[in-house]
XYZ file of N, CA and C in Angstrom:
813
model
N 4.313 35.607 -44.895
C 5.287 34.994 -45.831
C 6.845 34.324 -44.847
N 6.728 34.988 -44.015
C 7.810 34.341 -42.613
C 7.346 32.695 -42.186
N 5.983 32.976 -41.992
C 5.536 31.783 -41.466
C 5.098 30.996 -42.484
N 5.192 31.366 -43.894
C 4.842 30.210 -44.358
C 6.378 29.249 -44.756
N 7.424 30.074 -44.982
C 8.315 29.260 -45.095
C 8.623 28.609 -43.830
N 8.528 28.930 -42.686
C 8.867 28.287 -41.724
C 7.920 26.652 -41.568
N 6.766 26.913 -42.035
C 5.927 25.628 -42.187
C 6.472 25.195 -42.833
N 7.007 25.197 -44.806
C 7.636 24.298 -45.410
C 8.798 23.580 -44.882
N 9.503 24.027 -44.001
C 11.073 23.718 -43.829
C 10.260 22.392 -42.741
N 9.415 22.582 -41.616
C 8.747 21.821 -40.600
C 8.407 20.607 -41.626
N 7.555 21.084 -42.623
C 6.940 19.435 -43.474
C 7.986 18.981 -44.094
N 9.423 19.635 -44.296
C 10.288 19.027 -45.487
C 10.900 17.703 -44.332
N 11.013 18.768 -42.401
C 11.887 17.544 -42.170
C 10.626 16.748 -41.289
N 9.654 16.406 -41.546
C 8.795 15.456 -41.713
C 8.434 14.443 -42.740
N 9.400 14.871 -43.869
C 9.444 14.374 -45.258
C 7.703 13.635 -45.329
N 7.491 12.755 -45.422
C 6.039 12.015 -45.969
C 4.765 12.021 -44.757
N 5.720 12.434 -43.758
C 4.819 11.689 -42.388
C 3.914 12.992 -42.567
N 4.086 14.361 -42.829
C 2.811 15.361 -42.418
C 2.773 16.058 -43.358
N 1.467 17.019 -43.150
C 0.867 17.762 -44.522
C 0.545 18.854 -44.049
N 0.237 20.314 -44.664
C -0.144 21.471 -44.481
C -1.361 21.442 -44.677
N -2.562 21.381 -43.612
C -3.834 21.199 -43.901
C -4.594 22.625 -43.972
N -5.214 23.162 -44.705
C -5.792 24.628 -45.166
C -7.288 24.139 -45.667
N -8.284 24.194 -44.352
C -9.199 23.452 -45.246
C -9.341 22.418 -45.283
N -8.802 21.394 -45.157
C -8.690 19.855 -45.720
C -10.023 18.937 -45.398
N -9.852 18.077 -46.189
C -11.507 17.390 -45.785
C -11.225 15.909 -45.379
N -9.921 15.933 -45.665
C -9.240 14.678 -45.180
C -9.706 14.775 -43.383
N -9.089 15.658 -42.568
C -8.646 15.806 -41.451
C -9.606 16.989 -40.834
N -10.977 16.462 -40.912
C -11.864 17.505 -40.426
C -12.238 17.092 -39.079
N -12.175 17.829 -37.930
C -12.809 17.582 -36.503
C -12.885 18.831 -35.861
N -13.536 18.635 -34.573
C -13.732 19.473 -33.866
C -11.956 19.803 -32.882
N -11.592 20.504 -33.000
C -9.947 21.045 -32.297
C -9.972 21.428 -31.293
N -11.011 21.767 -30.955
C -10.933 23.256 -29.822
C -10.750 24.078 -29.740
N -10.265 24.591 -31.228
C -9.175 26.014 -31.323
C -7.751 25.772 -30.852
N -7.306 24.804 -30.933
C -6.261 24.205 -30.929
C -5.389 24.346 -31.875
N -5.722 24.424 -33.253
C -5.514 24.196 -34.646
C -5.514 25.547 -35.063
N -4.583 26.304 -35.894
C -4.556 27.424 -36.857
C -5.347 26.323 -38.034
N -5.300 27.572 -38.913
C -5.959 27.281 -40.437
C -5.101 26.291 -41.307
N -3.942 26.586 -40.806
C -2.830 25.742 -41.467
C -1.791 25.234 -41.063
N -2.387 24.182 -39.738
C -1.391 23.842 -39.074
C -0.814 22.412 -39.575
N 0.459 22.050 -39.121
C 1.109 21.125 -40.048
C 0.563 19.510 -38.867
N -0.047 18.677 -39.458
C -0.612 17.657 -38.677
C 0.252 16.279 -39.605
N 0.307 14.921 -38.861
C 1.068 14.121 -38.984
C 0.035 13.285 -39.988
N 0.157 12.612 -41.288
C -0.899 12.113 -41.785
C -0.987 10.199 -41.655
N -0.098 9.639 -41.460
C 0.086 8.527 -41.079
C -0.544 7.671 -39.485
N -1.589 7.581 -39.369
C -2.170 6.844 -38.768
C -1.751 5.248 -38.064
N -0.547 4.948 -39.338
C -0.229 3.714 -39.018
C -1.566 2.847 -38.741
N -1.377 1.228 -38.442
C -2.443 0.080 -38.222
C -2.929 -0.149 -36.706
N -3.821 -0.725 -36.698
C -4.136 -1.138 -35.022
C -4.185 -2.325 -35.309
N -3.255 -2.683 -34.232
C -3.736 -4.208 -33.648
C -3.914 -4.569 -32.398
N -4.099 -3.654 -31.610
C -4.734 -3.825 -30.209
C -6.482 -4.173 -30.141
N -7.181 -4.512 -29.735
C -8.192 -4.827 -29.511
C -9.077 -3.287 -29.354
N -10.295 -3.216 -29.885
C -11.245 -1.920 -29.986
C -12.700 -2.425 -29.429
N -13.031 -1.882 -27.928
C -14.167 -2.479 -27.742
C -15.083 -1.459 -27.447
N -16.335 -1.671 -27.470
C -17.515 -0.769 -27.075
C -17.244 -0.701 -25.722
N -17.090 0.158 -24.855
C -17.617 0.254 -23.334
C -18.447 -0.127 -22.710
N -20.005 -0.053 -23.381
C -20.893 -0.302 -22.772
C -20.961 -1.837 -22.477
N -20.189 -2.858 -23.962
C -20.348 -4.395 -24.025
C -19.471 -4.723 -22.996
N -18.702 -4.119 -22.648
C -17.269 -4.787 -21.253
C -17.745 -4.570 -19.740
N -18.004 -5.995 -19.144
C -18.445 -5.693 -17.725
C -16.968 -5.719 -17.217
N -16.980 -5.413 -15.925
C -15.832 -5.306 -14.984
C -15.084 -6.463 -15.140
N -15.997 -7.432 -14.721
C -15.420 -8.905 -14.762
C -14.947 -9.345 -16.016
N -14.974 -8.888 -16.871
C -14.413 -8.922 -18.452
C -13.212 -8.666 -18.499
N -13.205 -7.090 -18.230
C -12.208 -6.332 -17.935
C -10.967 -6.825 -17.323
N -11.183 -7.518 -16.192
C -10.435 -7.599 -15.232
C -9.779 -9.347 -15.891
N -10.482 -10.094 -15.977
C -10.190 -11.605 -17.240
C -9.599 -11.257 -18.247
N -9.678 -10.409 -18.728
C -9.293 -10.535 -20.470
C -7.976 -9.284 -20.530
N -7.949 -8.394 -19.616
C -7.223 -7.301 -19.845
C -6.156 -6.909 -18.982
N -7.032 -6.650 -17.610
C -6.191 -5.866 -16.180
C -4.701 -6.150 -16.218
N -4.133 -7.351 -16.201
C -2.974 -7.764 -15.992
C -2.083 -8.413 -17.236
N -3.004 -8.393 -18.222
C -2.625 -8.927 -19.714
C -2.253 -8.441 -20.789
N -3.463 -7.399 -21.322
C -3.037 -6.733 -22.392
C -3.772 -5.530 -22.920
N -3.015 -4.764 -23.524
C -3.725 -3.379 -23.201
C -4.975 -3.359 -24.355
N -6.009 -2.405 -24.198
C -7.744 -2.452 -24.926
C -7.690 -0.818 -25.294
N -8.793 -0.524 -26.033
C -8.924 0.354 -26.168
C -10.522 0.278 -26.386
N -10.948 1.597 -25.306
C -12.706 1.296 -25.265
C -13.233 2.869 -25.666
N -14.541 2.802 -26.530
C -15.005 3.378 -27.018
C -16.415 3.738 -26.042
N -16.739 5.015 -26.093
C -18.043 5.000 -25.330
C -17.840 5.065 -24.094
N -17.005 4.798 -23.397
C -16.757 4.141 -21.250
C -17.454 4.953 -20.764
N -17.018 6.441 -20.863
C -17.918 7.475 -20.332
C -17.823 8.768 -21.017
N -18.650 9.535 -20.294
C -19.091 10.817 -21.413
C -18.636 12.312 -20.728
N -17.508 12.773 -21.193
C -16.507 13.672 -20.976
C -16.692 15.084 -21.791
N -17.940 15.142 -22.540
C -18.520 16.682 -23.205
C -18.502 17.848 -22.340
N -18.524 17.732 -20.957
C -18.003 18.826 -20.260
C -16.963 19.765 -20.134
N -16.537 18.232 -19.745
C -14.717 18.333 -19.325
C -14.006 18.751 -20.620
N -14.260 18.318 -21.647
C -13.655 18.553 -23.446
C -14.092 20.324 -23.459
N -15.583 20.454 -23.293
C -15.762 22.035 -23.604
C -14.856 22.632 -22.810
N -14.537 22.271 -21.349
C -13.575 23.585 -20.574
C -12.039 22.971 -20.951
N -11.685 22.471 -22.159
C -10.271 22.357 -22.518
C -10.088 23.052 -23.699
N -10.813 23.712 -24.264
C -10.726 24.246 -25.507
C -9.767 25.276 -24.996
N -9.112 26.125 -26.047
C -7.954 26.635 -26.264
C -8.459 27.937 -25.544
N -9.533 28.376 -25.758
C -10.020 29.640 -25.274
C -10.411 29.849 -23.740
N -10.966 28.526 -23.828
C -11.691 28.536 -22.026
C -10.485 28.109 -21.590
N -9.334 27.445 -21.656
C -7.955 26.965 -20.526
C -7.046 28.153 -20.455
N -7.266 29.395 -21.350
C -6.272 30.141 -21.483
C -6.955 31.145 -20.787
N -8.542 31.382 -20.832
C -9.161 32.195 -20.051
C -8.568 31.946 -18.173
N -8.966 30.528 -18.162
C -9.193 30.143 -16.790
C -7.620 29.795 -15.977
N -7.009 29.295 -16.827
C -5.441 29.245 -16.464
C -4.585 29.863 -17.123
N -4.598 30.750 -17.789
C -3.248 31.622 -19.008
C -2.546 31.994 -17.859
N -2.301 32.160 -16.599
C -1.472 33.019 -15.794
C -0.805 32.295 -14.661
N -1.484 30.685 -14.932
C -1.072 29.548 -14.121
C 0.397 29.511 -14.573
N 1.339 29.083 -13.457
C 2.541 28.147 -13.609
C 2.433 26.748 -14.184
N 3.233 26.280 -15.158
C 2.831 25.084 -15.460
C 4.153 24.715 -15.779
N 4.467 22.968 -15.011
C 6.164 22.803 -14.928
C 6.166 21.568 -16.300
N 7.377 22.234 -17.029
C 7.466 21.467 -18.590
C 8.848 20.236 -18.209
N 8.505 19.293 -18.396
C 9.606 18.154 -18.433
C 10.368 17.672 -20.155
N 11.579 17.394 -19.909
C 12.270 17.119 -21.709
C 11.553 15.740 -21.589
N 11.329 15.549 -23.295
C 11.111 14.007 -23.630
C 12.488 13.080 -23.568
N 12.935 13.123 -22.606
C 13.763 12.152 -22.348
C 13.732 11.221 -21.196
N 14.164 9.877 -21.656
C 13.404 8.559 -21.147
C 14.278 8.673 -19.248
N 15.327 9.138 -19.315
C 15.912 9.040 -18.105
C 16.196 10.594 -17.868
N 15.836 11.572 -18.030
C 15.837 12.931 -17.920
C 14.764 13.949 -17.128
N 15.072 14.366 -15.818
C 14.718 15.221 -15.020
C 14.356 16.446 -14.891
N 14.710 17.092 -16.437
C 15.247 18.351 -16.328
C 13.836 19.226 -16.268
N 13.577 20.355 -15.518
C 12.088 20.454 -15.500
C 12.223 22.081 -15.578
N 11.526 22.981 -16.195
C 11.153 24.250 -16.863
C 9.728 25.070 -16.413
N 9.842 25.747 -15.396
C 8.446 26.453 -15.165
C 8.150 27.623 -16.063
N 7.009 27.914 -16.355
C 6.488 28.879 -17.728
C 4.968 28.979 -17.115
N 4.763 30.259 -17.294
C 3.004 30.253 -17.039
C 2.518 29.733 -18.584
N 1.293 29.226 -17.899
C 0.786 28.152 -19.154
C 0.276 28.837 -20.414
N 0.323 30.577 -20.650
C 0.221 31.194 -21.980
C 1.185 31.141 -22.548
N 2.333 31.481 -21.930
C 3.653 31.469 -22.432
C 3.947 30.036 -22.955
N 3.691 28.730 -22.187
C 3.467 27.629 -23.232
C 2.962 27.390 -24.032
N 1.772 27.463 -24.101
C 0.997 28.516 -25.677
C 1.289 28.986 -26.421
N 1.774 29.923 -26.129
C 2.097 30.892 -27.516
C 3.741 30.543 -28.010
N 4.627 30.205 -26.930
C 6.082 29.533 -27.272
C 6.591 28.263 -27.411
N 6.008 27.245 -26.660
C 6.544 25.996 -26.627
C 5.494 25.155 -27.279
N 4.621 25.577 -27.480
C 3.211 24.823 -28.183
C 3.790 24.714 -29.474
N 4.457 24.138 -30.485
C 4.671 24.049 -31.856
C 5.078 22.655 -32.348
N 4.882 22.564 -33.527
C 5.100 21.393 -34.038
C 6.633 20.597 -33.777
N 6.922 19.338 -33.455
C 8.599 18.556 -33.783
C 9.569 18.738 -34.601
N 10.733 18.990 -34.750
C 11.378 18.870 -36.073
C 12.111 17.157 -35.756
N 12.144 16.511 -36.758
C 12.493 15.130 -36.268
C 14.047 15.131 -36.166
N 14.852 16.213 -35.843
C 15.985 15.971 -35.767
C 16.424 16.733 -34.516
N 15.148 17.147 -33.448
C 15.352 17.427 -32.364
C 15.533 16.610 -31.379
N 16.334 16.407 -30.223
C 16.619 15.669 -29.252
C 15.674 15.955 -28.202
N 15.665 14.675 -27.166
C 14.750 14.679 -26.044
C 14.915 15.769 -25.237
N 16.268 15.971 -24.895
C 16.477 17.143 -23.971
C 16.149 18.135 -24.546
N 16.205 18.780 -25.536
C 15.960 19.922 -25.857
C 14.001 20.374 -26.447
N 13.459 19.430 -26.002
C 11.976 19.198 -26.290
C 11.246 19.147 -24.967
N 10.711 20.422 -24.754
C 10.366 20.858 -23.163
C 8.296 20.416 -23.732
N 8.038 19.576 -22.901
C 6.958 18.843 -22.909
C 5.483 18.768 -21.285
N 4.142 19.332 -21.926
C 3.711 20.039 -20.498
C 2.777 18.556 -20.618
N 3.192 17.700 -19.488
C 2.228 16.266 -19.444
C 2.675 16.262 -17.531
N 1.713 15.629 -16.830
C 1.956 15.523 -15.395
C 2.402 16.775 -14.525
N 3.205 16.601 -13.847
C 3.160 17.757 -13.119
C 2.402 18.681 -12.470
N 1.183 18.647 -13.004
C -0.043 19.416 -12.503
C 0.064 19.673 -11.088
N 0.091 20.904 -11.006
C -0.325 21.610 -9.404
C -2.266 21.354 -8.950
N -2.249 20.374 -8.701
C -3.211 19.267 -8.775
C -4.745 21.011 -7.865
N -4.082 21.376 -6.704
C -5.077 22.347 -6.359
C -5.698 22.930 -7.098
N -4.458 24.029 -8.076
C -4.755 25.062 -8.895
C -5.409 24.192 -10.375
N -5.822 23.332 -10.347
C -6.398 22.716 -11.663
C -7.549 21.737 -11.179
N -7.429 21.798 -9.878
C -8.696 21.169 -9.440
C -10.354 21.208 -9.953
N -10.374 22.631 -9.958
C -11.603 22.686 -10.347
C -11.758 22.496 -12.539
N -10.593 21.861 -12.506
C -10.466 21.286 -14.034
C -11.102 19.657 -14.045
N -10.323 19.292 -13.157
C -9.955 18.002 -12.849
C -11.554 17.135 -12.506
N -12.213 18.123 -11.485
C -13.651 17.855 -11.262
C -14.449 17.753 -11.958
N -14.458 18.298 -13.482
C -15.145 18.012 -14.478
C -15.120 16.791 -15.445
N -13.867 16.162 -14.684
C -13.613 14.727 -16.058
C -14.170 13.566 -14.849
N -14.684 12.610 -16.072
C -15.524 11.491 -15.784
C -14.464 10.335 -15.349
N -13.446 9.787 -14.869
C -12.578 8.789 -15.431
C -13.142 7.162 -15.582
N -12.169 6.685 -16.100
C -12.616 5.191 -16.650
C -13.435 4.712 -15.091
N -14.326 3.766 -14.950
C -14.852 3.232 -13.928
C -14.118 2.395 -13.727
N -13.529 1.621 -14.014
C -12.805 0.269 -13.755
C -11.159 0.484 -12.999
N -11.138 0.212 -11.555
C -10.367 0.758 -10.996
C -9.388 -0.621 -11.066
N -8.689 -0.856 -10.932
C -8.114 -2.333 -9.897
C -7.893 -2.336 -8.752
N -7.668 -3.389 -8.284
C -8.074 -3.838 -6.896
C -6.256 -3.017 -5.940
N -6.828 -2.280 -4.900
C -6.304 -1.586 -4.136
C -5.496 -0.586 -4.715
N -6.197 0.056 -5.421
C -5.371 1.430 -5.626
C -6.488 2.359 -6.442
N -5.938 3.500 -6.553
C -6.585 4.729 -6.768
C -6.098 5.353 -7.633
N -6.688 6.746 -8.342
C -6.569 7.181 -10.202
C -5.454 8.375 -9.261
N -4.663 8.759 -10.178
C -4.271 10.232 -9.968
C -4.068 10.658 -11.674
N -4.495 11.603 -11.945
C -4.179 12.463 -13.056
C -3.179 13.172 -13.711
N -2.719 13.139 -14.640
C -1.799 13.879 -15.741
C -2.730 14.436 -16.460
N -2.581 15.548 -16.659
C -2.836 16.802 -17.720
C -1.913 16.723 -18.647
N -2.314 17.032 -19.922
C -1.245 17.126 -20.815
C -1.937 18.079 -22.107
N -0.814 18.901 -23.107
C -1.058 19.518 -24.370
C 0.517 19.459 -24.755
N -0.111 19.299 -26.270
C 1.679 18.922 -27.008
C 1.200 18.947 -28.331
N 2.050 19.569 -29.048
C 2.071 19.725 -30.639
C 2.386 18.951 -31.306
N 1.967 18.726 -33.009
C 2.537 17.803 -33.769
C 3.828 17.263 -33.777
N 4.430 15.686 -33.834
C 5.566 15.685 -34.059
C 6.105 14.911 -32.399
N 5.350 15.643 -31.331
C 6.162 15.319 -29.975
C 5.546 13.990 -29.953
N 5.944 14.044 -28.205
C 5.284 12.554 -27.670
C 6.695 12.076 -26.586
N 6.482 11.169 -26.259
C 7.190 10.732 -25.303
C 7.950 9.382 -25.336
N 9.417 9.176 -25.399
C 9.943 8.143 -25.683
C 9.585 6.992 -24.847
N 10.487 5.871 -25.123
C 9.759 4.441 -24.178
C 10.083 4.161 -23.469
N 9.163 4.391 -22.436
C 9.344 4.054 -20.902
C 8.408 2.990 -20.011
N 8.314 3.253 -18.760
C 7.535 2.043 -18.314
C 6.784 2.520 -17.102
N 6.178 2.281 -16.386
C 5.343 2.952 -14.770
C 4.212 1.714 -14.323
N 3.579 2.039 -13.533
C 2.004 1.253 -13.272
C 1.370 1.290 -13.930
N 0.099 0.965 -14.299
C -1.185 1.105 -15.176
C -1.789 2.045 -14.921
N -2.384 1.529 -16.097
C -3.404 3.441 -16.363
C -4.181 3.276 -17.348
N -4.852 4.744 -17.510
C -5.846 4.446 -19.067
C -5.010 5.905 -19.587
N -5.367 6.065 -21.103
C -5.147 7.572 -21.531
C -6.257 7.749 -22.221
N -6.857 9.334 -22.345
C -7.614 9.503 -23.293
C -7.224 10.595 -24.093
N -7.900 10.932 -24.941
C -7.454 11.915 -25.726
C -8.833 12.844 -25.920
N -8.779 14.096 -25.545
C -9.752 15.070 -25.472
C -9.901 15.905 -26.818
N -8.421 16.023 -27.358
C -8.460 16.664 -28.799
C -7.684 15.873 -29.465
N -7.726 16.421 -30.745
C -6.152 15.889 -31.557
C -6.733 13.994 -31.879
N -5.227 13.369 -32.173
C -4.969 12.214 -32.202
C -3.725 11.479 -31.700
N -3.597 10.354 -30.947
C -2.289 10.316 -30.592
C -1.999 8.677 -30.771
N -0.923 8.694 -31.448
C -0.310 7.059 -32.060
C 0.431 6.335 -30.674
N -0.136 5.601 -30.364
C 0.542 4.586 -29.504
C 1.003 3.501 -29.858
N 2.301 3.217 -29.616
C 3.494 2.166 -29.320
C 3.904 1.519 -28.109
N 3.205 0.103 -27.505
C 3.507 -0.879 -26.607
C 4.303 -2.093 -26.886
N 4.760 -2.463 -26.102
C 5.685 -3.755 -25.660
C 5.412 -4.322 -24.420
N 4.999 -5.698 -24.375
C 4.900 -6.249 -22.850
C 6.367 -6.134 -22.337
N 5.925 -6.350 -20.896
C 7.376 -5.724 -20.288
C 8.954 -6.639 -20.294
N 8.482 -8.008 -20.495
C 9.616 -8.968 -20.925
C 10.664 -8.270 -22.644
N 9.736 -7.377 -23.380
C 10.267 -7.259 -24.532
C 10.434 -6.054 -24.554
N 11.916 -5.704 -24.262
C 12.257 -4.161 -23.752
C 12.649 -3.420 -25.246
N 11.892 -2.567 -26.078
C 12.316 -2.236 -27.573
C 13.821 -1.220 -27.588
N 14.094 -1.275 -28.629
C 15.447 -0.767 -28.719
C 15.223 0.364 -29.120
N 16.179 1.501 -27.893
C 15.590 2.982 -28.599
C 16.508 3.540 -27.726
N 16.840 4.966 -28.254
C 17.898 5.810 -27.843
C 16.953 6.834 -26.887
N 17.409 6.602 -25.405
C 16.432 7.701 -24.041
C 16.186 9.236 -24.687
N 17.043 9.661 -25.476
C 17.297 11.119 -25.980
C 17.001 11.369 -27.192
N 16.816 10.081 -28.325
C 15.918 10.871 -29.459
C 14.593 10.591 -29.257
N 13.742 11.492 -30.121
C 12.067 11.696 -29.600
C 11.442 10.303 -30.558
N 10.443 10.179 -30.264
C 9.228 9.052 -30.954
C 9.311 9.148 -32.141
N 9.056 10.617 -32.440
C 9.348 10.909 -34.205
C 10.552 10.182 -35.162
N 11.643 10.725 -33.971
C 12.938 10.185 -34.884
C 12.922 8.372 -34.691
N 12.435 7.543 -33.472
C 11.982 6.427 -33.634
C 11.063 5.443 -35.133
N 10.177 6.797 -35.341
C 9.485 6.459 -35.772
C 9.678 6.052 -37.368
N 10.688 7.443 -37.459
C 11.092 7.368 -38.940
C 12.246 6.774 -39.126
N 13.092 6.389 -38.280
C 14.291 5.821 -38.368
C 14.887 4.506 -38.080
N 13.696 3.663 -37.175
C 13.741 2.620 -36.757
C 12.826 1.491 -36.987
N 11.214 2.484 -36.824
C 10.094 1.571 -36.780
C 10.318 0.763 -38.001
N 10.548 1.802 -39.690
C 10.259 1.243 -40.716
C 10.819 0.044 -40.940
N 12.334 -0.700 -40.329
C 12.898 -1.851 -39.870
C 13.016 -2.506 -39.087
N 12.243 -2.472 -38.303
C 12.164 -3.372 -37.581
C 11.191 -4.869 -37.905
N 12.339 -6.269 -37.554
C 11.927 -7.467 -37.922
C 10.462 -7.634 -37.567
N 9.895 -8.789 -38.077
C 8.383 -9.101 -37.719
C 8.060 -9.477 -36.200
N 9.122 -10.185 -35.717
C 8.683 -10.506 -34.207
C 9.534 -9.331 -33.274
N 9.909 -8.130 -33.778
C 10.159 -7.004 -32.737
C 8.943 -5.896 -32.954
N 8.341 -6.412 -33.860
C 6.783 -4.975 -34.107
C 6.106 -4.648 -32.954
N 5.814 -3.418 -32.341
C 4.718 -3.340 -31.325
C 3.892 -3.698 -31.361
N 3.048 -3.508 -30.593
C 1.670 -3.332 -30.480
C 1.222 -1.867 -30.743
N 0.486 -1.583 -31.277
C 0.146 -0.061 -31.415
C -1.563 0.509 -32.027
N -1.658 1.526 -32.074
C -2.999 1.771 -32.470
C -2.993 3.510 -31.950
N -3.642 4.289 -33.142
C -4.030 5.907 -32.844
C -5.351 6.191 -32.082
N -5.374 6.822 -31.131
C -6.705 7.054 -30.557
C -7.423 8.519 -30.976
N -8.364 8.267 -30.663
C -9.160 9.884 -31.243
C -9.697 10.265 -30.322
N -10.421 11.468 -29.985
C -11.137 12.061 -28.871
C -12.346 11.288 -28.599
N -12.637 10.304 -27.269
C -13.497 10.151 -26.760
C -12.990 8.480 -26.785
N -12.014 8.008 -26.971
C -11.372 6.702 -26.922
C -10.141 7.024 -25.442
N -10.293 5.761 -25.116
C -9.386 5.619 -23.894
C -8.416 3.896 -24.218
N -7.386 4.378 -23.753
C -6.455 3.218 -24.420
C -5.963 2.940 -22.642
N -6.235 1.319 -22.228
C -5.602 0.890 -20.802
C -4.348 0.053 -21.030
N -3.645 0.450 -20.400
C -1.981 -0.542 -20.267
C -2.309 -0.966 -19.018
N -1.655 -2.252 -18.971
C -1.011 -3.095 -18.064
C 0.048 -2.342 -17.137
N 0.369 -3.056 -16.130
C 1.502 -2.762 -15.313
C 2.245 -2.965 -16.103
N 3.697 -1.956 -15.889
C 5.143 -2.319 -16.385
C 5.287 -2.296 -18.245
N 4.179 -2.012 -18.634
C 4.170 -2.126 -20.187
C 4.667 -1.151 -20.673
N 5.675 -1.135 -21.708
C 7.037 -0.602 -22.270
C 6.087 0.600 -23.027
N 5.775 1.885 -23.307
C 5.032 2.653 -24.213
C 5.508 3.861 -24.769
N 5.434 4.566 -26.035
C 5.783 5.548 -26.695
C 4.810 5.915 -27.262
N 4.352 7.375 -26.997
C 3.661 7.975 -28.273
C 3.960 9.391 -28.635
N 3.243 8.964 -29.783
C 3.303 10.217 -30.913
C 2.190 11.198 -31.217
N 2.043 12.250 -31.268
C 1.271 13.002 -31.197
C 1.011 13.343 -32.504
N -0.206 13.210 -33.461
C -0.628 13.747 -34.784
C -0.967 14.846 -34.743
N -1.362 15.531 -33.739
C -2.145 17.048 -34.143
C -1.468 17.459 -32.603
N -1.741 18.728 -32.654
C -1.805 19.553 -31.481
C -2.871 19.020 -30.961
N -2.676 18.048 -29.349
C -3.437 17.277 -28.610
C -3.447 17.637 -27.425
N -4.875 17.479 -26.856
C -5.185 17.546 -25.317
C -5.484 16.167 -25.016
N -4.744 16.176 -23.720
C -5.128 14.614 -22.984
C -4.878 14.419 -21.765
N -5.976 13.337 -21.709
C -5.615 13.099 -19.464
C -5.195 11.854 -19.648
N -4.189 11.462 -18.552
C -4.330 10.202 -18.118
C -4.748 9.801 -16.706
N -5.234 8.607 -16.695
C -5.774 8.314 -14.715
C -4.047 6.990 -14.694
N -3.229 7.430 -13.929
C -2.834 6.208 -13.385
C -3.216 5.792 -12.299
N -3.078 4.381 -12.162
C -3.473 3.609 -10.823
C -2.788 3.593 -10.314
N -2.329 3.746 -9.027
C -1.418 3.153 -8.012
C -1.634 2.989 -6.324
């Protein structure tokens, strides 16, 4: 009864963006055990105005000429991470890493607050839907800050995208987050992001076009309160990526993310 009351309140905060799903035929996919039978999921995937290509049809030369330094692209079938995906199921990660310490970060563009908890505590206590009125400083997010030595066994199973920019090497950042969570707009060097479970909606702007946002407001708040009223000339590039799809973003591109489900994801930063 208490859980049903909590679920109703959370959905009310999402207004029209979320739906309580119980054996729904609309959003049926392998969730790796990360979703309960009645989890809140965000319905609206938005539209997609980013190129989506079959990875087998994109040569390295074409990638460098058209995308590496110019614009984002989404690639399908570029790698096969079936083994890694299996290792990222809820039961597997809790069994192998449940007692390991993870470092959580606040979802604030300019905040450096960190909180250390066990991975099991994060999953049991912090991995929950985001309310629309929560501030970034109050949102603890597991992404990046992985102890590479402790997680090396998992990362060794990951097949990264094969296209590396000249004079760069890849560094992994692994994360798990609940529906409605995400990082607000920020920028850094180029990289890839792959969804393992769930769906993740991306919003991007080129370096010269800084978006209007509050650094302590969440992406969910921006989507509900700012995004619908943007003039056409301020509209972002955007798309929702699903398991097996990889987004590439060039250097210094502004980007924000919104997890539509409980999502497991990994990024390869090129530096």
